[in-house]
PDB file of C-alpha atoms in Angstrom:
ATOM      1  CA  MET A   6      -3.733  20.251 -19.413  1.00  0.00           C
ATOM      2  CA  ASN A   7      -0.290  19.197 -20.651  1.00  0.00           C
ATOM      3  CA  ASP A   8       1.000  22.803 -20.639  1.00  0.00           C
ATOM      4  CA  TYR A   9      -0.371  23.277 -17.112  1.00  0.00           C
ATOM      5  CA  LYS A  10       1.254  20.028 -15.963  1.00  0.00           C
ATOM      6  CA  GLU A  11       4.617  21.010 -17.462  1.00  0.00           C
ATOM      7  CA  LYS A  12       4.407  24.430 -15.801  1.00  0.00           C
ATOM      8  CA  ILE A  13       3.770  22.852 -12.376  1.00  0.00           C
ATOM      9  CA  LEU A  14       6.675  20.412 -12.804  1.00  0.00           C
ATOM     10  CA  SER A  15       8.945  23.235 -13.953  1.00  0.00           C
ATOM     11  CA  ILE A  16       8.089  25.304 -10.872  1.00  0.00           C
ATOM     12  CA  CYS A  17       8.669  22.300  -8.575  1.00  0.00           C
ATOM     13  CA  ASN A  18      12.039  21.510 -10.138  1.00  0.00           C
ATOM     14  CA  GLU A  19      13.103  25.169 -10.177  1.00  0.00           C
ATOM     15  CA  SER A  20      12.281  25.504  -6.467  1.00  0.00           C
ATOM     16  CA  SER A  21      14.705  22.648  -5.705  1.00  0.00           C
ATOM     17  CA  LYS A  22      17.779  24.661  -6.639  1.00  0.00           C
ATOM     18  CA  ASN A  23      20.264  25.112  -3.783  1.00  0.00           C
ATOM     19  CA  THR A  24      18.325  22.737  -1.506  1.00  0.00           C
ATOM     20  CA  LEU A  25      18.563  19.181  -0.234  1.00  0.00           C
ATOM     21  CA  MET A  26      16.436  18.136  -3.219  1.00  0.00           C
ATOM     22  CA  GLU A  27      19.155  19.369  -5.597  1.00  0.00           C
ATOM     23  CA  THR A  28      21.851  17.662  -3.518  1.00  0.00           C
ATOM     24  CA  LEU A  29      19.961  14.348  -3.754  1.00  0.00           C
ATOM     25  CA  GLU A  30      19.192  15.008  -7.461  1.00  0.00           C
ATOM     26  CA  ILE A  31      15.438  14.686  -6.889  1.00  0.00           C
ATOM     27  CA  GLU A  32      13.455  15.491 -10.020  1.00  0.00           C
ATOM     28  CA  TYR A  33       9.680  15.943 -10.162  1.00  0.00           C
ATOM     29  CA  THR A  34       8.421  13.978 -13.156  1.00  0.00           C
ATOM     30  CA  ASP A  35       4.608  13.752 -13.130  1.00  0.00           C
ATOM     31  CA  VAL A  36       1.611  15.385 -11.511  1.00  0.00           C
ATOM     32  CA  GLY A  37      -2.122  14.692 -11.576  1.00  0.00           C
ATOM     33  CA  GLU A  38      -5.261  15.765  -9.779  1.00  0.00           C
ATOM     34  CA  ASP A  39      -4.286  14.016  -6.524  1.00  0.00           C
ATOM     35  CA  PHE A  40      -0.672  12.866  -6.888  1.00  0.00           C
ATOM     36  CA  LEU A  41       2.903  13.964  -7.503  1.00  0.00           C
ATOM     37  CA  ILE A  42       5.805  11.759  -8.611  1.00  0.00           C
ATOM     38  CA  ALA A  43       9.527  12.391  -8.201  1.00  0.00           C
ATOM     39  CA  LYS A  44      12.586  10.291  -8.942  1.00  0.00           C
ATOM     40  CA  MET A  45      16.011  10.086  -7.319  1.00  0.00           C
ATOM     41  CA  PRO A  46      19.136   8.286  -8.543  1.00  0.00           C
ATOM     42  CA  VAL A  47      20.508   5.496  -6.383  1.00  0.00           C
ATOM     43  CA  ASN A  48      24.287   5.748  -6.300  1.00  0.00           C
ATOM     44  CA  SER A  49      27.112   6.035  -3.782  1.00  0.00           C
ATOM     45  CA  ARG A  50      25.883   9.505  -2.719  1.00  0.00           C
ATOM     46  CA  VAL A  51      22.744   7.961  -1.142  1.00  0.00           C
ATOM     47  CA  HIS A  52      24.148   4.563  -0.099  1.00  0.00           C
ATOM     48  CA  GLN A  53      24.659   3.135   3.337  1.00  0.00           C
ATOM     49  CA  PRO A  54      28.228   1.868   3.939  1.00  0.00           C
ATOM     50  CA  ASP A  55      27.206  -1.599   2.656  1.00  0.00           C
ATOM     51  CA  GLY A  56      26.166  -0.219  -0.747  1.00  0.00           C
ATOM     52  CA  VAL A  57      22.354  -0.087  -0.557  1.00  0.00           C
ATOM     53  CA  LEU A  58      19.986   2.887  -0.528  1.00  0.00           C
ATOM     54  CA  HIS A  59      20.013   4.647   2.842  1.00  0.00           C
ATOM     55  CA  GLY A  60      16.618   4.793   4.559  1.00  0.00           C
ATOM     56  CA  GLY A  61      17.243   8.429   5.447  1.00  0.00           C
ATOM     57  CA  ALA A  62      17.620   9.321   1.766  1.00  0.00           C
ATOM     58  CA  THR A  63      14.384   7.458   1.072  1.00  0.00           C
ATOM     59  CA  ALA A  64      12.629   9.395   3.834  1.00  0.00           C
ATOM     60  CA  ALA A  65      14.032  12.677   2.468  1.00  0.00           C
ATOM     61  CA  LEU A  66      12.649  11.792  -0.978  1.00  0.00           C
ATOM     62  CA  ALA A  67       9.261  10.911   0.513  1.00  0.00           C
ATOM     63  CA  GLU A  68       9.049  14.071   2.620  1.00  0.00           C
ATOM     64  CA  SER A  69      10.135  16.199  -0.330  1.00  0.00           C
ATOM     65  CA  VAL A  70       7.496  14.836  -2.692  1.00  0.00           C
ATOM     66  CA  GLY A  71       4.747  14.878  -0.053  1.00  0.00           C
ATOM     67  CA  SER A  72       5.487  18.417   1.108  1.00  0.00           C
ATOM     68  CA  THR A  73       5.728  19.674  -2.459  1.00  0.00           C
ATOM     69  CA  ALA A  74       2.423  17.970  -3.264  1.00  0.00           C
ATOM     70  CA  SER A  75       0.815  19.748  -0.300  1.00  0.00           C
ATOM     71  CA  TYR A  76       2.118  23.046  -1.609  1.00  0.00           C
ATOM     72  CA  ILE A  77       0.694  22.314  -5.096  1.00  0.00           C
ATOM     73  CA  PHE A  78      -2.730  21.206  -3.900  1.00  0.00           C
ATOM     74  CA  LEU A  79      -3.158  23.957  -1.291  1.00  0.00           C
ATOM     75  CA  ASP A  80      -3.082  27.713  -1.672  1.00  0.00           C
ATOM     76  CA  GLY A  81       0.683  28.147  -1.680  1.00  0.00           C
ATOM     77  CA  GLN A  82       0.364  31.922  -2.043  1.00  0.00           C
ATOM     78  CA  ASN A  83      -1.344  32.262   1.339  1.00  0.00           C
ATOM     79  CA  PHE A  84       0.040  29.249   3.217  1.00  0.00           C
ATOM     80  CA  PHE A  85       3.373  27.573   3.732  1.00  0.00           C
ATOM     81  CA  VAL A  86       3.684  23.854   4.321  1.00  0.00           C
ATOM     82  CA  ARG A  87       5.763  21.969   6.875  1.00  0.00           C
ATOM     83  CA  GLY A  88       6.107  18.262   7.455  1.00  0.00           C
ATOM     84  CA  ILE A  89       5.107  17.403  11.008  1.00  0.00           C
ATOM     85  CA  GLU A  90       5.503  13.620  11.047  1.00  0.00           C
ATOM     86  CA  ILE A  91       6.924  11.007   8.726  1.00  0.00           C
ATOM     87  CA  SER A  92       7.139   7.241   9.026  1.00  0.00           C
ATOM     88  CA  ALA A  93       8.796   4.856   6.627  1.00  0.00           C
ATOM     89  CA  ASN A  94       8.619   1.098   6.267  1.00  0.00           C
ATOM     90  CA  HIS A  95      11.455  -0.180   4.099  1.00  0.00           C
ATOM     91  CA  VAL A  96      10.571  -3.519   2.534  1.00  0.00           C
ATOM     92  CA  LYS A  97      13.252  -4.053  -0.114  1.00  0.00           C
ATOM     93  CA  SER A  98      16.765  -2.774  -0.725  1.00  0.00           C
ATOM     94  CA  VAL A  99      18.111  -1.299  -3.945  1.00  0.00           C
ATOM     95  CA  LYS A 100      21.724  -0.692  -5.028  1.00  0.00           C
ATOM     96  CA  LYS A 101      21.498   1.221  -8.306  1.00  0.00           C
ATOM     97  CA  GLY A 102      19.178   2.810 -10.820  1.00  0.00           C
ATOM     98  CA  PHE A 103      16.406   5.146  -9.721  1.00  0.00           C
ATOM     99  CA  VAL A 104      13.706   5.142  -7.095  1.00  0.00           C
ATOM    100  CA  TYR A 105      10.345   6.791  -7.732  1.00  0.00           C
ATOM    101  CA  ALA A 106       8.152   8.299  -5.033  1.00  0.00           C
ATOM    102  CA  LYS A 107       4.442   8.756  -5.675  1.00  0.00           C
ATOM    103  CA  ALA A 108       2.589  10.888  -3.138  1.00  0.00           C
ATOM    104  CA  LEU A 109      -1.163  10.249  -2.959  1.00  0.00           C
ATOM    105  CA  LEU A 110      -3.465  12.416  -0.896  1.00  0.00           C
ATOM    106  CA  VAL A 111      -5.233  10.434   1.836  1.00  0.00           C
ATOM    107  CA  HIS A 112      -6.764  13.373   3.747  1.00  0.00           C
ATOM    108  CA  LYS A 113      -6.969  17.065   2.874  1.00  0.00           C
ATOM    109  CA  GLY A 114      -8.010  19.060   5.885  1.00  0.00           C
ATOM    110  CA  ARG A 115      -7.980  22.833   6.225  1.00  0.00           C
ATOM    111  CA  THR A 116      -4.885  22.694   8.412  1.00  0.00           C
ATOM    112  CA  THR A 117      -3.413  19.188   8.175  1.00  0.00           C
ATOM    113  CA  GLN A 118      -2.937  16.821   5.296  1.00  0.00           C
ATOM    114  CA  LEU A 119      -2.043  13.141   5.199  1.00  0.00           C
ATOM    115  CA  TRP A 120      -0.062  11.617   2.343  1.00  0.00           C
ATOM    116  CA  GLU A 121       0.852   8.054   1.453  1.00  0.00           C
ATOM    117  CA  ILE A 122       4.097   7.858  -0.470  1.00  0.00           C
ATOM    118  CA  LYS A 123       5.073   4.621  -2.158  1.00  0.00           C
ATOM    119  CA  VAL A 124       8.684   4.317  -3.279  1.00  0.00           C
ATOM    120  CA  THR A 125       9.423   1.877  -6.104  1.00  0.00           C
ATOM    121  CA  ASP A 126      12.460   0.932  -8.185  1.00  0.00           C
ATOM    122  CA  ASP A 127      13.018   0.792 -11.951  1.00  0.00           C
ATOM    123  CA  GLU A 128      11.109  -2.524 -12.149  1.00  0.00           C
ATOM    124  CA  ASN A 129       8.206  -1.124 -10.101  1.00  0.00           C
ATOM    125  CA  HIS A 130       9.118  -3.253  -7.056  1.00  0.00           C
ATOM    126  CA  LEU A 131       7.957  -1.729  -3.795  1.00  0.00           C
ATOM    127  CA  ILE A 132      10.943  -0.380  -1.839  1.00  0.00           C
ATOM    128  CA  SER A 133       9.268   1.640   0.934  1.00  0.00           C
ATOM    129  CA  VAL A 134       5.860   2.803   2.089  1.00  0.00           C
ATOM    130  CA  CYS A 135       5.861   6.150   3.841  1.00  0.00           C
ATOM    131  CA  LYS A 136       3.225   8.219   5.601  1.00  0.00           C
ATOM    132  CA  LEU A 137       3.635  11.976   5.858  1.00  0.00           C
ATOM    133  CA  SER A 138       1.536  14.459   7.814  1.00  0.00           C
ATOM    134  CA  THR A 139       1.858  18.091   6.783  1.00  0.00           C
ATOM    135  CA  ILE A 140       0.497  21.300   8.219  1.00  0.00           C
ATOM    136  CA  ALA A 141      -0.517  24.416   6.325  1.00  0.00           C
ATOM    137  CA  LEU A 142       0.270  27.617   8.196  1.00  0.00           C
ATOM    138  CA  PRO A 143      -0.855  31.071   7.089  1.00  0.00           C
ATOM    139  CA  ARG A 144       1.780  33.373   5.667  1.00  0.00           C
ATOM    140  CA  LYS A 145       1.984  36.670   7.531  1.00  0.00           C
TER     141      LYS A 145
END
């Protein structure tokens, strides 16, 4: 299982090259039967002008981990995944360190999926709770 897990994480991280995920330095760090975890550094590149993590960067992290999780847990060879709706409730600010996004599958339909993504800081404090709906469309 460990080799399989490492292979999945390697593929996820490799697919981030030359994308927004690389720009934000998002790294996929753990995967299980129904979850995916990624981390992102909190620094001036993702700050609002007043020096705290920008909600848009948090939403980008959440959508990235949720969409990638959909790709992993669906048939990515025959379908491509798109986010169709995201909501984010930001409950705490953070100025430095890392934030960690854990995507948990709430609903896995044939066409649509629903993910809950909790974003925490280095001390495991809740920063944001996000909900992401994705759609799986057949490749032609």
